[in-house]
Coordinates of C-alpha atoms and ligand atoms in Angstrom, one line a residue:
M1 CA -29.7 -23.5 -2.7
V2 CA -29.0 -20.8 -0.2
V3 CA -31.6 -19.8 2.3
T4 CA -31.0 -16.5 3.9
L5 CA -33.3 -15.8 6.7
D6 CA -35.2 -12.5 7.1
M7 CA -33.9 -11.4 10.5
S8 CA -37.0 -9.3 11.1
H9 CA -38.8 -12.6 12.0
P10 CA -38.8 -13.9 15.6
A11 CA -36.3 -16.4 16.8
T12 CA -36.8 -20.1 15.9
N13 CA -38.4 -20.9 19.2
P14 CA -41.3 -18.5 19.6
A15 CA -41.0 -18.8 23.4
T16 CA -37.5 -17.4 23.2
P17 CA -37.4 -13.7 23.8
L18 CA -35.7 -11.8 21.0
A19 CA -32.2 -10.9 22.0
I20 CA -31.6 -7.3 22.8
N21 CA -28.7 -6.1 20.6
R22 CA -25.9 -4.5 22.4
P23 CA -25.8 -0.7 22.6
A24 CA -23.2 0.9 20.3
A25 CA -21.3 2.4 23.3
E26 CA -19.1 -0.2 24.8
I27 CA -20.3 -1.3 28.2
P28 CA -18.6 -4.3 29.7
S29 CA -20.6 -7.5 29.6
L30 CA -21.3 -9.8 32.6
V31 CA -21.2 -12.7 30.1
G32 CA -17.9 -14.5 30.0
M33 CA -16.8 -13.4 33.5
D34 CA -15.8 -16.2 35.8
R35 CA -17.4 -16.3 39.3
Q36 CA -14.6 -14.2 40.8
D37 CA -14.9 -11.5 38.2
L38 CA -18.7 -11.5 38.5
A39 CA -18.4 -11.1 42.3
E40 CA -16.1 -8.1 41.7
A41 CA -18.6 -6.6 39.3
L42 CA -21.4 -7.0 41.8
K43 CA -19.3 -5.4 44.5
S44 CA -18.7 -2.5 42.3
V45 CA -22.4 -1.8 42.1
G46 CA -22.8 -2.0 45.9
V47 CA -23.6 -5.6 46.7
T48 CA -22.5 -6.3 50.2
D49 CA -20.0 -9.0 51.2
K50 CA -22.8 -10.8 53.0
Q51 CA -24.9 -11.1 49.9
I52 CA -22.1 -11.5 47.3
K53 CA -22.1 -15.3 47.1
M54 CA -25.9 -15.6 46.8
R55 CA -26.1 -12.8 44.2
T56 CA -23.3 -14.3 42.1
Q57 CA -25.1 -17.6 42.1
Q58 CA -28.4 -16.0 41.2
I59 CA -26.9 -14.1 38.3
W60 CA -24.9 -17.1 37.1
H61 CA -28.2 -19.1 37.0
W62 CA -30.0 -16.4 34.9
L63 CA -27.1 -16.1 32.5
Y64 CA -26.4 -19.7 31.9
V65 CA -29.4 -21.8 32.9
R66 CA -32.1 -19.4 31.9
G67 CA -30.0 -17.8 29.1
V68 CA -31.5 -14.3 29.6
S69 CA -30.1 -11.5 27.5
N70 CA -31.8 -8.6 29.3
I71 CA -31.0 -7.7 32.9
D72 CA -34.7 -6.8 33.5
H73 CA -35.6 -10.5 33.0
M74 CA -33.7 -11.5 36.2
L75 CA -36.9 -11.6 38.1
N76 CA -35.7 -12.5 41.6
V77 CA -33.0 -9.7 41.5
S78 CA -34.3 -6.5 43.2
K79 CA -35.3 -3.7 40.9
A80 CA -32.7 -1.4 42.5
L81 CA -29.9 -3.8 41.8
R82 CA -31.0 -4.3 38.2
V83 CA -31.0 -0.6 37.7
S84 CA -27.4 -0.2 39.1
L85 CA -26.3 -3.2 37.1
K86 CA -27.7 -1.8 33.9
E87 CA -25.8 1.5 34.4
K88 CA -22.4 -0.3 34.3
F89 CA -22.9 -3.6 32.6
T90 CA -24.8 -5.3 29.8
I91 CA -25.7 -8.9 29.0
A92 CA -27.0 -8.2 25.5
R93 CA -26.3 -10.5 22.6
P94 CA -24.1 -9.3 19.8
E95 CA -25.5 -8.1 16.5
I96 CA -26.3 -11.0 14.2
V97 CA -25.6 -9.8 10.7
E98 CA -26.8 -12.9 9.0
E99 CA -28.3 -16.3 9.6
Q100 CA -28.2 -18.9 6.9
I101 CA -29.7 -22.4 6.8
S102 CA -28.3 -25.1 4.5
V103 CA -30.5 -27.6 2.7
D104 CA -28.8 -30.2 5.0
G105 CA -29.9 -28.3 8.1
T106 CA -26.5 -26.8 8.9
R107 CA -26.9 -23.3 10.2
K108 CA -24.4 -20.5 10.1
W109 CA -24.5 -17.2 12.0
L110 CA -22.4 -14.2 11.1
M111 CA -21.9 -12.1 14.3
R112 CA -20.5 -8.6 14.7
F113 CA -18.5 -7.6 17.7
P114 CA -17.2 -4.1 18.7
S115 CA -13.6 -3.3 17.7
R116 CA -12.3 -3.3 21.3
G117 CA -9.8 -0.6 20.3
A118 CA -8.5 -2.5 17.3
G119 CA -10.0 -0.4 14.4
K120 CA -13.3 -1.5 12.9
P121 CA -15.9 -3.8 14.4
V122 CA -15.1 -7.4 13.6
E123 CA -17.2 -10.3 12.2
I124 CA -16.9 -14.0 12.9
E125 CA -18.9 -17.1 12.0
T126 CA -20.3 -19.9 14.0
V127 CA -21.7 -23.1 12.5
Y128 CA -24.3 -25.5 13.9
I129 CA -24.2 -29.1 12.5
P130 CA -27.2 -31.3 13.3
E131 CA -26.5 -35.0 13.1
E132 CA -28.4 -38.2 14.1
G133 CA -28.6 -38.0 17.9
R134 CA -26.4 -35.0 18.4
G135 CA -25.8 -31.4 17.3
T136 CA -22.3 -29.8 17.2
L137 CA -21.5 -26.2 17.4
C138 CA -18.3 -25.1 15.7
V139 CA -17.0 -22.1 17.5
S140 CA -14.3 -19.5 16.5
S141 CA -11.5 -18.3 18.8
Q142 CA -9.9 -15.5 16.7
V143 CA -10.7 -13.1 13.9
G144 CA -8.4 -14.4 11.2
C145 CA -5.4 -16.5 12.2
L146 CA -1.7 -15.8 12.9
L147 CA -0.7 -19.1 11.3
T148 CA -0.5 -19.8 7.6
C149 CA -1.5 -23.4 6.9
T150 CA -1.3 -23.6 3.1
F151 CA -4.5 -25.5 2.6
C152 CA -6.7 -23.3 4.9
H153 CA -8.5 -20.2 3.7
T154 CA -8.4 -18.6 7.1
G155 CA -4.7 -18.9 6.9
T156 CA -4.6 -16.5 4.0
Q157 CA -6.1 -13.8 6.3
T158 CA -4.0 -12.0 8.8
L159 CA -4.9 -12.1 12.5
V160 CA -7.2 -9.2 13.3
R161 CA -7.5 -9.9 17.0
N162 CA -8.2 -12.5 19.6
L163 CA -11.8 -12.9 20.7
T164 CA -12.6 -12.2 24.4
S165 CA -14.1 -14.9 26.6
E166 CA -17.4 -13.2 26.2
E167 CA -17.2 -13.4 22.4
V168 CA -16.2 -17.1 22.5
L169 CA -19.0 -18.0 24.9
V170 CA -21.7 -15.9 23.4
Q171 CA -21.5 -17.9 20.2
L172 CA -23.0 -20.8 22.2
L173 CA -25.6 -18.6 23.8
V174 CA -26.7 -17.2 20.5
A175 CA -27.0 -20.7 19.0
R176 CA -29.0 -21.8 22.0
D177 CA -31.3 -18.8 21.7
K178 CA -31.9 -19.5 18.0
L179 CA -32.4 -23.2 18.4
G180 CA -34.7 -22.9 21.4
D181 CA -32.3 -24.6 23.9
F182 CA -33.0 -22.0 26.6
P183 CA -36.3 -21.9 28.4
A184 CA -38.5 -18.8 27.9
H185 CA -37.4 -16.1 30.4
D186 CA -40.7 -16.2 32.2
T187 CA -40.8 -20.0 32.6
P188 CA -41.4 -20.8 36.3
Q189 CA -38.4 -22.0 38.3
G190 CA -38.3 -25.8 38.3
A191 CA -39.8 -26.0 34.8
I192 CA -36.6 -25.5 32.9
Q193 CA -35.5 -27.7 30.1
P194 CA -33.5 -30.8 31.0
N195 CA -30.1 -31.3 29.5
S196 CA -31.3 -34.2 27.4
G197 CA -33.6 -32.2 25.2
R198 CA -31.0 -29.8 23.9
F199 CA -30.1 -29.2 20.3
V200 CA -26.4 -28.3 21.0
T201 CA -24.9 -31.4 22.5
N202 CA -21.3 -30.8 21.5
V203 CA -18.9 -27.9 21.1
V204 CA -15.8 -27.9 18.9
M205 CA -13.2 -25.2 18.8
M206 CA -12.8 -25.6 15.1
G207 CA -14.0 -22.3 13.6
M208 CA -11.7 -19.5 12.7
G209 CA -8.4 -19.1 14.5
E210 CA -6.0 -21.1 16.6
P211 CA -7.5 -21.5 20.1
L212 CA -4.1 -22.1 21.8
Y213 CA -2.9 -18.7 20.7
N214 CA -5.8 -17.3 22.7
F215 CA -5.4 -19.6 25.6
E216 CA -6.7 -17.5 28.6
E217 CA -9.9 -16.3 27.0
V218 CA -10.7 -19.7 25.5
K219 CA -10.0 -21.3 28.8
K220 CA -12.3 -18.9 30.7
A221 CA -15.1 -19.5 28.1
L222 CA -14.8 -23.3 28.0
L223 CA -14.8 -23.6 31.8
I224 CA -18.1 -21.7 31.8
V225 CA -19.5 -23.9 29.1
A226 CA -18.7 -27.0 31.2
D227 CA -19.8 -25.5 34.6
P228 CA -22.2 -27.9 36.1
E229 CA -24.4 -25.1 37.6
G230 CA -24.7 -23.4 34.3
L231 CA -24.5 -24.6 30.7
S232 CA -23.2 -27.9 32.0
L233 CA -21.9 -29.5 28.9
S234 CA -19.7 -32.5 29.7
K235 CA -16.0 -31.9 29.1
R236 CA -16.0 -35.0 27.0
R237 CA -18.4 -33.2 24.6
I238 CA -16.1 -30.2 24.2
T239 CA -13.2 -30.6 21.7
L240 CA -10.4 -28.1 21.3
S241 CA -8.6 -28.4 17.9
T242 CA -5.0 -27.2 17.6
S243 CA -2.5 -27.1 14.8
G244 CA 0.1 -27.9 17.4
H245 CA 1.0 -25.3 20.0
V246 CA 2.9 -27.8 22.1
P247 CA 3.3 -26.0 25.4
N248 CA -0.3 -25.1 25.6
I249 CA -1.4 -28.7 24.8
A250 CA -0.4 -29.9 28.3
R251 CA -2.1 -26.8 29.8
T252 CA -5.3 -27.6 27.9
G253 CA -5.4 -31.0 29.6
E254 CA -4.5 -29.7 33.1
E255 CA -6.4 -26.4 33.2
I256 CA -9.4 -27.0 31.0
G257 CA -9.7 -30.8 30.8
V258 CA -11.5 -31.0 27.4
A259 CA -11.0 -33.4 24.6
L260 CA -8.2 -32.7 22.2
A261 CA -8.0 -32.8 18.4
I262 CA -4.7 -32.3 16.6
S263 CA -4.6 -31.0 13.0
L264 CA -1.9 -33.4 11.9
H265 CA -2.3 -33.6 8.0
A266 CA 1.2 -35.0 7.4
T267 CA 3.3 -37.8 8.7
N268 CA 6.8 -36.3 8.2
D269 CA 8.3 -33.0 9.1
E270 CA 9.3 -32.1 5.6
L271 CA 5.7 -32.1 4.4
R272 CA 4.2 -30.8 7.7
D273 CA 6.6 -27.8 7.6
V274 CA 4.8 -26.8 4.4
L275 CA 1.2 -27.7 5.2
V276 CA 1.2 -26.6 8.9
P277 CA 4.1 -24.2 9.3
I278 CA 3.9 -24.1 13.1
N279 CA 5.6 -27.5 12.7
K280 CA 8.9 -25.7 12.2
K281 CA 8.6 -24.4 15.8
W282 CA 7.2 -27.6 17.3
P283 CA 8.0 -30.6 15.0
L284 CA 6.2 -33.9 15.0
K285 CA 8.2 -35.7 17.7
E286 CA 7.5 -32.9 20.2
L287 CA 3.8 -32.8 19.1
L288 CA 3.3 -36.5 19.5
D289 CA 5.1 -36.6 22.8
A290 CA 2.7 -33.9 24.1
C291 CA -0.2 -36.1 22.9
R292 CA 1.2 -39.2 24.5
N293 CA 1.4 -37.3 27.8
Y294 CA -1.9 -35.5 27.4
P295 CA -3.5 -35.4 30.9
G296 CA -6.5 -37.8 31.1
V297 CA -5.8 -39.5 27.8
S298 CA -6.9 -43.1 27.7
N299 CA -8.7 -45.6 25.5
S300 CA -12.0 -44.2 26.5
R301 CA -10.7 -40.6 26.0
R302 CA -8.9 -40.7 22.8
I303 CA -7.2 -37.9 20.9
T304 CA -8.6 -37.1 17.5
F305 CA -6.1 -36.6 14.7
E306 CA -7.5 -34.6 11.9
Y307 CA -6.1 -35.4 8.5
V308 CA -7.1 -33.3 5.4
M309 CA -7.1 -35.4 2.2
L310 CA -5.0 -33.6 -0.4
K311 CA -4.7 -35.3 -3.8
D312 CA -1.2 -36.6 -4.5
I313 CA 0.2 -34.7 -1.5
N314 CA -0.6 -36.8 1.6
D315 CA -3.1 -39.5 0.5
S316 CA -1.0 -42.5 -0.6
L317 CA -1.2 -45.9 1.1
Q318 CA 2.4 -45.2 2.2
D319 CA 1.2 -42.1 4.0
A320 CA -1.5 -44.3 5.6
R321 CA 1.2 -46.8 6.7
D322 CA 3.3 -44.0 8.1
L323 CA 0.4 -42.5 10.0
V324 CA -0.3 -45.8 11.7
K325 CA 3.4 -46.0 12.7
L326 CA 3.3 -42.5 14.0
L327 CA 0.3 -43.0 16.2
K328 CA 1.6 -46.2 17.8
G329 CA 1.0 -46.1 21.6
I330 CA -1.3 -43.1 21.5
P331 CA -5.0 -43.7 22.2
A332 CA -6.2 -42.1 19.0
K333 CA -8.9 -41.9 16.4
V334 CA -8.4 -40.4 12.9
N335 CA -10.8 -37.9 11.3
L336 CA -10.3 -37.8 7.6
I337 CA -11.5 -34.5 6.1
P338 CA -12.0 -34.2 2.4
F339 CA -10.3 -31.0 1.4
N340 CA -12.7 -28.1 0.8
P341 CA -11.2 -26.1 -2.1
W342 CA -11.3 -22.3 -2.2
P343 CA -10.5 -19.8 -5.0
G344 CA -6.8 -19.6 -5.7
T345 CA -5.8 -22.8 -3.8
Q346 CA -3.0 -24.9 -5.2
Y347 CA -4.5 -28.1 -3.7
E348 CA -7.2 -30.5 -4.9
C349 CA -9.3 -32.9 -2.8
S350 CA -8.3 -36.6 -3.1
E351 CA -10.5 -38.9 -5.2
W352 CA -13.3 -40.4 -3.1
E353 CA -12.0 -44.0 -3.8
Q354 CA -8.6 -43.0 -2.5
I355 CA -10.0 -41.6 0.7
E356 CA -12.0 -44.8 1.2
K357 CA -8.9 -46.9 0.7
F358 CA -6.9 -44.7 3.1
A359 CA -9.7 -45.0 5.7
D360 CA -9.9 -48.8 5.3
F361 CA -6.2 -49.1 5.9
I362 CA -6.3 -47.0 9.1
N363 CA -9.4 -48.9 10.2
A364 CA -7.8 -52.3 9.7
A365 CA -4.9 -51.1 11.9
G366 CA -7.4 -50.7 14.7
Y367 CA -8.1 -46.9 14.6
A368 CA -11.6 -45.6 14.1
S369 CA -11.3 -43.4 10.9
P370 CA -14.5 -41.8 9.9
I371 CA -14.6 -39.6 6.8
R372 CA -16.1 -36.3 7.7
T373 CA -19.0 -35.6 5.4
P374 CA -18.8 -32.1 4.1
R375 CA -21.7 -30.2 5.6
G376 CA -23.3 -26.8 4.7
H377 CA -21.5 -26.5 1.4
D378 CA -24.3 -24.4 0.0
I379 CA -23.9 -21.8 2.8
L380 CA -20.0 -22.0 2.8
A381 CA -20.0 -23.4 6.3
A382 CA -17.5 -26.2 5.7
C383 CA -14.1 -26.5 7.4
G384 CA -11.7 -23.8 6.3
Q385 CA -14.3 -21.8 4.4
L386 CA -15.5 -19.6 7.2
K387 CA -15.9 -15.9 7.0
S388 CA -13.2 -15.2 4.4
E389 CA -15.4 -16.8 1.7
S390 CA -18.6 -15.1 2.8
E391 CA -16.7 -11.8 2.9
R392 CA -15.5 -12.4 -0.7
L393 CA -19.1 -13.1 -1.8
R394 CA -20.4 -10.1 0.0
K395 CA -17.8 -8.0 -1.7
I396 CA -18.9 -9.4 -5.1
D397 CA -22.6 -8.6 -4.1
R398 CA -21.5 -5.1 -3.3
E399 CA -19.7 -4.7 -6.6
V400 CA -22.6 -6.0 -8.6
L401 CA -24.9 -3.6 -6.7
E402 CA -22.6 -0.7 -7.2
R403 CA -22.3 -1.5 -11.0
Q404 CA -26.1 -1.7 -11.2
N405 CA -26.4 1.6 -9.4
R406 CA -23.9 3.2 -11.7
Q407 CA -25.8 1.8 -14.8
E408 CA -29.1 3.1 -13.4
S409 CA -27.7 6.5 -12.8
I410 CA -26.2 6.7 -16.3
A411 CA -29.5 5.6 -17.7
G412 CA -31.2 8.2 -15.5
D413 CA -28.8 10.9 -16.8
R414 CA -29.6 9.9 -20.3
D415 CA -33.3 10.0 -19.7
Q416 CA -33.1 13.6 -18.4
Ligands
SAH1 N1 -6.8 -23.6 14.1 C1 -7.3 -24.8 14.6 C2 -8.8 -25.0 14.6 C3 -9.5 -24.4 13.4 S1 -9.3 -25.2 11.9 C4 -6.6 -26.0 13.9 O1 -5.9 -25.8 12.9 O2 -6.8 -27.1 14.4 C5 -10.4 -26.6 12.0 C6 -10.0 -27.8 11.1 O3 -10.3 -27.5 9.8 C7 -8.5 -28.1 11.2 O4 -8.2 -29.5 11.3 C8 -8.0 -27.6 9.8 O5 -6.8 -28.2 9.5 C9 -9.2 -27.9 8.9 N2 -9.2 -27.2 7.7 C10 -8.8 -25.9 7.4 N3 -9.0 -25.6 6.1 C11 -9.5 -26.7 5.5 C12 -10.0 -27.0 4.2 N4 -9.9 -26.1 3.2 N5 -10.5 -28.2 3.9 C13 -10.6 -29.1 4.9 N6 -10.2 -28.9 6.2 C14 -9.7 -27.7 6.5
SF4_2 FE1 -5.1 -21.2 11.5 FE2 -6.1 -23.7 11.9 FE3 -6.3 -22.5 9.5 FE4 -3.9 -23.3 10.4 S1 -5.8 -24.6 9.9 S2 -4.4 -21.4 9.4 S3 -4.1 -22.9 12.5 S4 -7.3 -21.8 11.4

């Protein structure tokens, strides 16, 4: 069953003010700026050098602790400054085209962002997955993807454009608005929600796109997500997933410091060249060396290796044996992902029994190897299904509607 929310209703948490949608004209947003950019923005509206540090701090707090989406809700900022800020900047949320809730509680938001000079406005999806004791937000980094992994639906779309730091970050802000993770904007200072009560406890860069092909913007956004004076998510609870952009793997450890996941999917170059073609540029040996040397990696900070289970392609016990050999010496855990099929794909998901045998083998070799339960299937929110599939269905809806309209108009003509 698919539940499509009527967006005319208030946000989930009645105390959360409704987000003000961004005006059509493109005004730069303060969201996604690092402290230095924010200070520059404040200087540009006349904040003096003497006040700049205090004002930057104040606005940071409103944006990321209070989560306000309206400059007028920044109560301790003078009216004159609010007026000048509003003339040049916005903090409004993006348009939310659709919100869906799965029977299993998974939520998916379709957000629309301005074109930023690249043709039409773009749409991306963000997924929230509630689990026992935690809630994970799956964030997109690009519209489409430059890479062409053969089992991934996003890989069949071309890259439209990179998301900006604002667009990466705002996916978390929207989720927190909708789930009630921010305090109401008029909550007195000191009465704000503690970290422990939050719905979104983890962020994974596993939505659409390859985050390491959009390094600077993703870095800026994730450093704000982890900022202890703002959203303050622990870096251990932020995971960046890459198909294997080797030079930027080291940079991720050094400059961002978040947990790393590698989309491995094959244990030899011949097969990986086909499944994950970036392997031709950076083959397995280079990829695994980058993992071995990942800054901060240890037994308590393991690298996750994602492995999609494709029937008769990479799911034999010999593959499991090769996988264990390959991971030797790397503090690792293995995440087995049952393949999510999509129309036109040449692959099938492995039999459940085979997935379990594979998992048992890896487990017996000393690696945690959970099988990822597919979530949000009814709202097309599972790995590799994002956006492209909803777009296809919306196209079908449109076609059905157009056909109905045509038939009605023919019937109307006949009646006249
Ligand atoms: N581009 C990045 C992150 C986005 S993909 C990457 O490739 O790591 C997130 C995860 O979903 C990756 O591990 C990817 O291999 C996996 N995935 C993609 N399509 C899938 C599908 N159809 N079924 C199961 N997993 C899929
Ligand atoms: Fe891009 Fe990741 Fe899909 Fe490969 S698996 S096409 S890198 S989104």
